[in-house]
Amino acid sequence: MERRSFLRGAVIGTSAAAFGGTLWQGAASAAPAQPGPGPYGALGPADANGIQLPAGFTSRVIARSGQKVAATSYTWHNAPDGGACFADGSGWIYVSNSEINPSGGAGAVRFSSTGAITGAYRILSGTRTNCAGGKTPWNTWLSCEEVSRGYVYETDPWGVNAAVRRDAMGRFKHEAAAADPVRRVVYLTEDESNGCLYRFIPTTWGDLSSGTLQVLVAGTAASGSFGWANVPDPDGSPTATRSQVSGAKRFNGGEGCHYANDTVWFTTKGDNRLWQLNLNAGTYELAYDDSLVTGGSAPLTGVDNVTGSSSGDLFVAEDGGNMEICLITPDDVVARFLRINGQSGSEITGPAFSPDGQRLYFSSQRGTSGSSSGGITYEVTGPFRA
């Protein structure tokens, strides 16, 4: 599915086609629409778990920090963060990072074909502040340390093989990773107020032990063309990786990152923006900017983790905001998909779909307590669009 241009904050709950093309190019004088219900309709009242969902959707709690996962001996980790799903025969596995320091690491929950929990276990230990990460095409999980000169660890979702530190992917304040099997690279965001966007080119695709780290180079405008330049010293000492290349494009707090259909989307929390890289054209632009929404009616604030569904919809989790997951459709509709009530001191993390696309997993990192020991991991089931 080709995605030509996303909403730039002007119109919520309607399509760019209503204005005859790309918004903010000849459409800026049009009266902005109000937030709309989107493809799934309006949110209903909160359920027993405190979650508001559209009609037809239900939620359940999968795990709570400090408590054993149902029918297992594994105690779910504190501050659950980035996550992903992996096919496991007729079932699947959901992996989840732990954003605490020290300890950190990552854990996993295994499900049967019916969604029953059949196991839970640790897949990474002894690391620090494991925030987001990314899934590889060869079915490993890249767990990223969000600390100065942090590492990327390649982990086994099945917990059989020991995790491996991938030094060649650079040492910086890592956030998320997104693999591009067409160009055979991995894109990496950096959670710094003057951070950069990187890509790692493995020497051999499928083996992250060696390769070249590059940084995106572009002008200061909100859109334009871009290129890539080698980072001379991926170790980041004594000079930080983001300071080694003249002309490196600065992004205000890089967060979630998602690749699909020759496009990379990534969020920046410092300015509440979603960016889009058109890899075929070699151009970048803003896909969403809440500061351009008039009347303070933006449904999406505090942008953070992002994932995609099989329909081409993007699901963006909020760090704070109204504790919502919002979606952006291929025809530029921005709408609320769910809201967690009574957890204003938390953030939503780790959205990921089961292999069949009918279950969405995510966490409230600090739950109702506002503490890292209060994390709650959820599953939402329902008629997601194919």
PDB file of N, CA and C in Angstrom, residues 79-82 96-101 103-106 122 124-133 141-147 151-153 155 174-175 365:
ATOM      1  N   ALA A  79       8.618  -1.781  35.143  1.00  0.00           N
ATOM      2  CA  ALA A  79       8.679  -0.797  34.049  1.00  0.00           C
ATOM      3  C   ALA A  79       8.715  -1.445  32.670  1.00  0.00           C
ATOM      4  N   PRO A  80       7.708  -2.253  32.319  1.00  0.00           N
ATOM      5  CA  PRO A  80       7.688  -2.847  30.980  1.00  0.00           C
ATOM      6  C   PRO A  80       7.652  -1.768  29.902  1.00  0.00           C
ATOM      7  N   ASP A  81       8.476  -1.933  28.881  1.00  0.00           N
ATOM      8  CA  ASP A  81       8.584  -0.902  27.837  1.00  0.00           C
ATOM      9  C   ASP A  81       8.415  -1.527  26.462  1.00  0.00           C
ATOM     10  N   GLY A  82       9.348  -1.283  25.536  1.00  0.00           N
ATOM     11  CA  GLY A  82       9.193  -1.707  24.153  1.00  0.00           C
ATOM     12  C   GLY A  82       8.945  -3.196  24.015  1.00  0.00           C
ATOM     13  N   SER A  96       9.108  -8.153  26.007  1.00  0.00           N
ATOM     14  CA  SER A  96       8.946  -6.841  26.626  1.00  0.00           C
ATOM     15  C   SER A  96      10.224  -6.452  27.343  1.00  0.00           C
ATOM     16  N   ASN A  97      10.678  -5.224  27.108  1.00  0.00           N
ATOM     17  CA  ASN A  97      11.842  -4.687  27.808  1.00  0.00           C
ATOM     18  C   ASN A  97      11.486  -4.242  29.214  1.00  0.00           C
ATOM     19  N   SER A  98      12.514  -4.031  30.028  1.00  0.00           N
ATOM     20  CA  SER A  98      12.370  -3.477  31.368  1.00  0.00           C
ATOM     21  C   SER A  98      13.234  -2.222  31.466  1.00  0.00           C
ATOM     22  N   GLU A  99      12.571  -1.057  31.611  1.00  0.00           N
ATOM     23  CA  GLU A  99      13.311   0.208  31.614  1.00  0.00           C
ATOM     24  C   GLU A  99      13.677   0.623  33.045  1.00  0.00           C
ATOM     25  N   ILE A 100      14.497  -0.200  33.687  1.00  0.00           N
ATOM     26  CA  ILE A 100      15.003   0.152  35.008  1.00  0.00           C
ATOM     27  C   ILE A 100      16.529   0.075  34.994  1.00  0.00           C
ATOM     28  N   ASN A 101      17.141   0.765  35.944  1.00  0.00           N
ATOM     29  CA  ASN A 101      18.598   0.817  36.051  1.00  0.00           C
ATOM     30  C   ASN A 101      18.967   0.793  37.530  1.00  0.00           C
ATOM     31  N   SER A 103      19.780  -3.517  36.417  1.00  0.00           N
ATOM     32  CA  SER A 103      19.052  -4.744  36.055  1.00  0.00           C
ATOM     33  C   SER A 103      18.481  -4.657  34.644  1.00  0.00           C
ATOM     34  N   GLY A 104      17.405  -3.890  34.399  1.00  0.00           N
ATOM     35  CA  GLY A 104      16.877  -3.773  33.040  1.00  0.00           C
ATOM     36  C   GLY A 104      16.563  -5.123  32.434  1.00  0.00           C
ATOM     37  N   GLY A 105      17.012  -5.322  31.192  1.00  0.00           N
ATOM     38  CA  GLY A 105      16.811  -6.584  30.510  1.00  0.00           C
ATOM     39  C   GLY A 105      15.465  -6.695  29.824  1.00  0.00           C
ATOM     40  N   ALA A 106      15.022  -7.928  29.604  1.00  0.00           N
ATOM     41  CA  ALA A 106      13.767  -8.178  28.884  1.00  0.00           C
ATOM     42  C   ALA A 106      13.210  -9.534  29.273  1.00  0.00           C
ATOM     43  N   ARG A 122      12.720 -15.001  31.356  1.00  0.00           N
ATOM     44  CA  ARG A 122      13.663 -13.914  31.116  1.00  0.00           C
ATOM     45  C   ARG A 122      14.484 -14.232  29.876  1.00  0.00           C
ATOM     46  N   LEU A 124      16.855 -11.569  28.743  1.00  0.00           N
ATOM     47  CA  LEU A 124      18.026 -10.683  28.818  1.00  0.00           C
ATOM     48  C   LEU A 124      18.144 -10.175  30.246  1.00  0.00           C
ATOM     49  N   SER A 125      19.363 -10.222  30.791  1.00  0.00           N
ATOM     50  CA  SER A 125      19.613  -9.757  32.154  1.00  0.00           C
ATOM     51  C   SER A 125      20.903  -8.951  32.210  1.00  0.00           C
ATOM     52  N   GLY A 126      21.051  -8.178  33.292  1.00  0.00           N
ATOM     53  CA  GLY A 126      22.302  -7.485  33.560  1.00  0.00           C
ATOM     54  C   GLY A 126      22.567  -6.274  32.689  1.00  0.00           C
ATOM     55  N   THR A 127      21.534  -5.686  32.106  1.00  0.00           N
ATOM     56  CA  THR A 127      21.692  -4.494  31.278  1.00  0.00           C
ATOM     57  C   THR A 127      20.998  -3.325  31.961  1.00  0.00           C
ATOM     58  N   ARG A 128      20.973  -2.161  31.294  1.00  0.00           N
ATOM     59  CA  ARG A 128      20.471  -0.950  31.948  1.00  0.00           C
ATOM     60  C   ARG A 128      19.415  -0.256  31.096  1.00  0.00           C
ATOM     61  N   THR A 129      18.326   0.126  31.733  1.00  0.00           N
ATOM     62  CA  THR A 129      17.321   1.005  31.135  1.00  0.00           C
ATOM     63  C   THR A 129      16.982   0.575  29.713  1.00  0.00           C
ATOM     64  N   ASN A 130      16.511  -0.661  29.591  1.00  0.00           N
ATOM     65  CA  ASN A 130      16.144  -1.176  28.274  1.00  0.00           C
ATOM     66  C   ASN A 130      14.795  -0.599  27.883  1.00  0.00           C
ATOM     67  N   CYS A 131      14.826   0.339  26.935  1.00  0.00           N
ATOM     68  CA  CYS A 131      13.632   1.111  26.601  1.00  0.00           C
ATOM     69  C   CYS A 131      12.893   0.461  25.440  1.00  0.00           C
ATOM     70  N   ALA A 132      13.163   0.862  24.235  1.00  0.00           N
ATOM     71  CA  ALA A 132      12.485   0.266  23.087  1.00  0.00           C
ATOM     72  C   ALA A 132      13.430  -0.716  22.397  1.00  0.00           C
ATOM     73  N   GLY A 133      13.276  -0.875  21.095  1.00  0.00           N
ATOM     74  CA  GLY A 133      14.084  -1.837  20.354  1.00  0.00           C
ATOM     75  C   GLY A 133      13.411  -2.137  19.035  1.00  0.00           C
ATOM     76  N   TRP A 141      15.081 -10.248  18.818  1.00  0.00           N
ATOM     77  CA  TRP A 141      14.635  -8.975  19.377  1.00  0.00           C
ATOM     78  C   TRP A 141      15.857  -8.139  19.726  1.00  0.00           C
ATOM     79  N   LEU A 142      15.899  -6.911  19.182  1.00  0.00           N
ATOM     80  CA  LEU A 142      16.972  -5.970  19.495  1.00  0.00           C
ATOM     81  C   LEU A 142      16.520  -5.112  20.665  1.00  0.00           C
ATOM     82  N   SER A 143      17.144  -5.302  21.812  1.00  0.00           N
ATOM     83  CA  SER A 143      16.801  -4.565  23.020  1.00  0.00           C
ATOM     84  C   SER A 143      17.814  -3.449  23.204  1.00  0.00           C
ATOM     85  N   CYS A 144      17.307  -2.208  23.307  1.00  0.00           N
ATOM     86  CA  CYS A 144      18.177  -1.026  23.274  1.00  0.00           C
ATOM     87  C   CYS A 144      18.275  -0.366  24.644  1.00  0.00           C
ATOM     88  N   GLU A 145      19.503  -0.029  25.048  1.00  0.00           N
ATOM     89  CA  GLU A 145      19.734   0.682  26.304  1.00  0.00           C
ATOM     90  C   GLU A 145      19.604   2.191  26.098  1.00  0.00           C
ATOM     91  N   GLU A 146      18.711   2.795  26.850  1.00  0.00           N
ATOM     92  CA  GLU A 146      18.509   4.241  26.769  1.00  0.00           C
ATOM     93  C   GLU A 146      19.356   4.938  27.837  1.00  0.00           C
ATOM     94  N   VAL A 147      20.673   4.806  27.690  1.00  0.00           N
ATOM     95  CA  VAL A 147      21.631   5.473  28.564  1.00  0.00           C
ATOM     96  C   VAL A 147      22.763   6.006  27.693  1.00  0.00           C
ATOM     97  N   TYR A 151      24.212   0.278  24.706  1.00  0.00           N
ATOM     98  CA  TYR A 151      24.408  -0.754  23.686  1.00  0.00           C
ATOM     99  C   TYR A 151      23.063  -1.250  23.137  1.00  0.00           C
ATOM    100  N   VAL A 152      23.157  -1.989  22.011  1.00  0.00           N
ATOM    101  CA  VAL A 152      22.059  -2.798  21.496  1.00  0.00           C
ATOM    102  C   VAL A 152      22.393  -4.258  21.790  1.00  0.00           C
ATOM    103  N   TYR A 153      21.418  -4.989  22.333  1.00  0.00           N
ATOM    104  CA  TYR A 153      21.588  -6.409  22.604  1.00  0.00           C
ATOM    105  C   TYR A 153      20.639  -7.201  21.713  1.00  0.00           C
ATOM    106  N   THR A 155      18.633 -10.481  21.209  1.00  0.00           N
ATOM    107  CA  THR A 155      18.139 -11.508  22.116  1.00  0.00           C
ATOM    108  C   THR A 155      17.298 -12.541  21.383  1.00  0.00           C
ATOM    109  N   HIS A 174      20.368   4.844  22.904  1.00  0.00           N
ATOM    110  CA  HIS A 174      19.501   4.124  21.969  1.00  0.00           C
ATOM    111  C   HIS A 174      18.040   4.176  22.418  1.00  0.00           C
ATOM    112  N   GLU A 175      17.153   4.196  21.452  1.00  0.00           N
ATOM    113  CA  GLU A 175      15.729   4.113  21.734  1.00  0.00           C
ATOM    114  C   GLU A 175      15.123   2.937  20.969  1.00  0.00           C
ATOM    115  N   GLN A 365       3.416   1.537  31.751  1.00  0.00           N
ATOM    116  CA  GLN A 365       4.714   1.274  32.368  1.00  0.00           C
ATOM    117  C   GLN A 365       4.704   1.379  33.895  1.00  0.00           C
TER     118      GLN A 365
END
